[in-house]
XYZ file of C-alpha atoms in Angstrom:
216
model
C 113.357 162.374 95.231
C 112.541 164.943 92.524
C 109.143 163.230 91.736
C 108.462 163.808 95.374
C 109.112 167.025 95.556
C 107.145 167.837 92.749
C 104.282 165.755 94.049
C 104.542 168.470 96.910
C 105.132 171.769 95.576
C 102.106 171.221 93.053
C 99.965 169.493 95.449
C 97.249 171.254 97.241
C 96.286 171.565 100.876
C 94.423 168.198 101.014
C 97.574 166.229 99.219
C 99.875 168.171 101.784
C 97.845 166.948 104.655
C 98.170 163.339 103.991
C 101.483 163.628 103.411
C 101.606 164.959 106.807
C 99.619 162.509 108.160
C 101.547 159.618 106.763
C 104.696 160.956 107.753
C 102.983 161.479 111.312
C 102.091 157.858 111.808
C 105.374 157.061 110.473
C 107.348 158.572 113.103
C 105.135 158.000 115.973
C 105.086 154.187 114.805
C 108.835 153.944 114.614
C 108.817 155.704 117.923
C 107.088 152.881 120.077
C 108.495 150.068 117.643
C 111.687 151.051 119.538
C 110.663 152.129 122.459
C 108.374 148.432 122.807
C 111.635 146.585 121.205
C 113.693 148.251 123.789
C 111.083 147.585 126.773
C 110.453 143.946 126.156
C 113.525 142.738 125.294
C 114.487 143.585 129.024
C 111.472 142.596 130.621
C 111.627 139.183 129.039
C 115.577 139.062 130.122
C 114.938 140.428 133.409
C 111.724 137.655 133.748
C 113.901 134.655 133.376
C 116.681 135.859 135.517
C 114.765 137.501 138.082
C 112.490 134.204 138.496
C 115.318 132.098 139.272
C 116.821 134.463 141.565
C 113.848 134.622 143.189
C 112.890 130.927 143.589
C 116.978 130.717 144.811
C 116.127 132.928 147.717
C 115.529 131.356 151.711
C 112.460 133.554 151.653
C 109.541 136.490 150.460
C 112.078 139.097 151.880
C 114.927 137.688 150.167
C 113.826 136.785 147.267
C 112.386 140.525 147.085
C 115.469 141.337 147.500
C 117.352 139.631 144.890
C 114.745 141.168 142.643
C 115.473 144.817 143.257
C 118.596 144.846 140.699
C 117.115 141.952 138.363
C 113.881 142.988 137.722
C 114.346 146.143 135.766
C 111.215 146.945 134.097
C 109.387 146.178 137.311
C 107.116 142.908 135.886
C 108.016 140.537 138.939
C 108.256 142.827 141.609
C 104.269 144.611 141.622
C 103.075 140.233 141.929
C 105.593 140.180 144.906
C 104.546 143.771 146.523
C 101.034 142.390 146.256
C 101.556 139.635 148.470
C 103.411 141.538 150.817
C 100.961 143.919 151.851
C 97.844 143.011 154.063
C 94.217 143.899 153.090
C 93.350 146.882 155.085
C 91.416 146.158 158.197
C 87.579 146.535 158.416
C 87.813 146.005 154.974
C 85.703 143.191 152.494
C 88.597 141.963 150.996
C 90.290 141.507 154.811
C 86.816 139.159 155.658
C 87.948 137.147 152.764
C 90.164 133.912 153.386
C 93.818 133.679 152.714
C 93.347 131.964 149.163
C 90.998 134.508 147.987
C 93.213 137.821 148.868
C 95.917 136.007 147.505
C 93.943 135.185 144.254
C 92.353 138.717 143.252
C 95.960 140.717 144.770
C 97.962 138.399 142.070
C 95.422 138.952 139.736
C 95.251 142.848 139.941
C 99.071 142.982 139.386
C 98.935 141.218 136.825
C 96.511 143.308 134.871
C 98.660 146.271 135.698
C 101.795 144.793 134.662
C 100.528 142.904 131.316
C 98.775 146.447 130.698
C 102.046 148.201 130.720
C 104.009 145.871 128.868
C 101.293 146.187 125.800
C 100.997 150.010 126.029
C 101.536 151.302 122.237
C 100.025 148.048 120.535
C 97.001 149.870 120.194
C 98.764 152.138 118.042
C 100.370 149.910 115.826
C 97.632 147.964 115.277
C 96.002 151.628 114.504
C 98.975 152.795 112.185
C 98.707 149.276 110.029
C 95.132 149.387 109.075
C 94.105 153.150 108.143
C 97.891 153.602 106.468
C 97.009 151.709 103.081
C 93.694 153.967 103.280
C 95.163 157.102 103.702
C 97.876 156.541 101.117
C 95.328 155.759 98.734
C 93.383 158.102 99.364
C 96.087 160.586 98.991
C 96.515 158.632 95.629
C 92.749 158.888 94.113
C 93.393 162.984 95.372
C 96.272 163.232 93.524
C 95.129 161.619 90.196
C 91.884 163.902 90.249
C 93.968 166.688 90.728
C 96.581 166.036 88.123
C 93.483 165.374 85.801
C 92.299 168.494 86.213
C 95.517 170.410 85.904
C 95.683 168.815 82.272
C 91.921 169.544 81.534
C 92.413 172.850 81.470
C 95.891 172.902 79.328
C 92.972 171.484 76.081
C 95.270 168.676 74.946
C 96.026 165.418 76.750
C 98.653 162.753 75.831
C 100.501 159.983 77.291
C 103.152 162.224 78.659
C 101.547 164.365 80.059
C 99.318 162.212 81.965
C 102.026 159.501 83.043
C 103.714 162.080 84.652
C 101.257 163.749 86.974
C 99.544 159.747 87.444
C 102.761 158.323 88.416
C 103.653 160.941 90.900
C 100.769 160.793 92.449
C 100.927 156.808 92.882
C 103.673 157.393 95.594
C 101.089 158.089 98.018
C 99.938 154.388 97.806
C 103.371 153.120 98.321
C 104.419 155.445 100.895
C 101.127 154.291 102.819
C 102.345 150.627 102.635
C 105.995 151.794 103.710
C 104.299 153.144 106.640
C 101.833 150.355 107.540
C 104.463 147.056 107.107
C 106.482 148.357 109.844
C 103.841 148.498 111.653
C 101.979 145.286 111.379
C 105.185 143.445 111.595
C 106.176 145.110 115.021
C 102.745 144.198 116.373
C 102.722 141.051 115.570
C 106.296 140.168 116.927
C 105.799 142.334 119.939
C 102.092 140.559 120.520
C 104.398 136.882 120.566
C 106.490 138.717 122.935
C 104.170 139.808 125.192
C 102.290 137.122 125.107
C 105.290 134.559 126.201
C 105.726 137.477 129.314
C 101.857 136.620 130.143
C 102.475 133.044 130.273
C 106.040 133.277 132.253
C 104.046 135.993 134.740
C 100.996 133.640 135.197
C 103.068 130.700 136.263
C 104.715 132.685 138.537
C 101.807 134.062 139.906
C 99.767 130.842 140.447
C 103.482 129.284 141.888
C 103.514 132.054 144.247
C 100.360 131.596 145.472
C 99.952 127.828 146.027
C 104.054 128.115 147.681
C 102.576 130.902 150.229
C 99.035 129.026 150.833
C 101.525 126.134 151.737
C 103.198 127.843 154.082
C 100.514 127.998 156.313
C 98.923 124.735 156.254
């Protein structure tokens, strides 16, 4: 703790502002790691249940409305809302048959909701690569610095150098304590996400053919 308080009270404004930075991407990446944690583990809870209540139901109406207190984070109900509502009259997608409005409505949806459910992986995925950099950058800064602190003192030996090298070395780890968070969050939110997508397709493309049966 002392070294890095040292590191800031003799660093200059360029060491300051990657410390600032780092800590920045720190917090905003531990910010959506639990907001995203938070988000997904209900939607994928709410997915299974909500699917089965939904399949349990006599009908659309029904099984909308067994929904309404299962489906929390809103992933099942948008596909369902789709399907509900007719294409506007006058309208190209109204000349359109059945299968097709069915097709590109389910598909829209499904955009929207798979969009939601990765908002913030973007940042992540942001926070994990340029971390390292910064914090190394904020290293090389530091050493130059430090070496031209000493420069000017006439004399340079081991202590005095280990010192002012050593402090200055925190910036590299604190940019990997900032980006393994980060990569590991993506990565198990990405597996997340990505079982949603395949739970939210089949229930799409089961929705579909079970209402294009319905009128053959």
């Amino acid at each position: 703790m002392n070294g890095l308080t040292h590191l800031w009270e003799q660093g200059d404004a360029v060491g300051k502002a990657v410390a600032l930075m780092l800590l920045l991407m720190s917090i905003s990446a531990w910010v959506v790691i639990f907001w995203k944690g938070w988000l997904l583990t209900r939607a994928r809870r709410d997915l299974v249940k909500g699917a089965q209540a939904f399949w349990d139901s006599s009908d659309l109406a029904a099984g909308r409305q067994a929904l309404q207190g299962l489906d929390r984070e809103a992933v099942l109900l948008p596909l369902v809302d789709s399907v509900s509502t007719p294409s506007g009259a006058g309208t190209l997608a109204a000349r359109s048959d059945r299968e097709a409005q069915l097709t590109r409505r389910l598909r829209d949806s499904l955009h929207d909701v798979l969009e939601r459910l990765q908002a913030g992986q973007v940042l992540l995925a942001s926070v994990g690569a340029v971390s390292p950099f910064v914090g190394l950058f904020g290293t090389v800064w530091g050493i130059y610095h430090a070496m031209i602190s000493i420069s000017t003192e006439g004399s340079v030996s081991l202590d005095k150098v280990a010192g002012p090298v050593g402090e200055a070395l925190i910036m590299t780890a604190a940019g990997l304590a900032v980006a393994i968070p980060a990569v590991l969050a993506y990565n198990i939110f990405g597996k997340f996400v990505s079982a949603c997508e395949a739970d939210l397709e089949g229930f799409a493309h089961d929705l579909r053919e079970t209402l294009l049966s319905e009128k053959e």
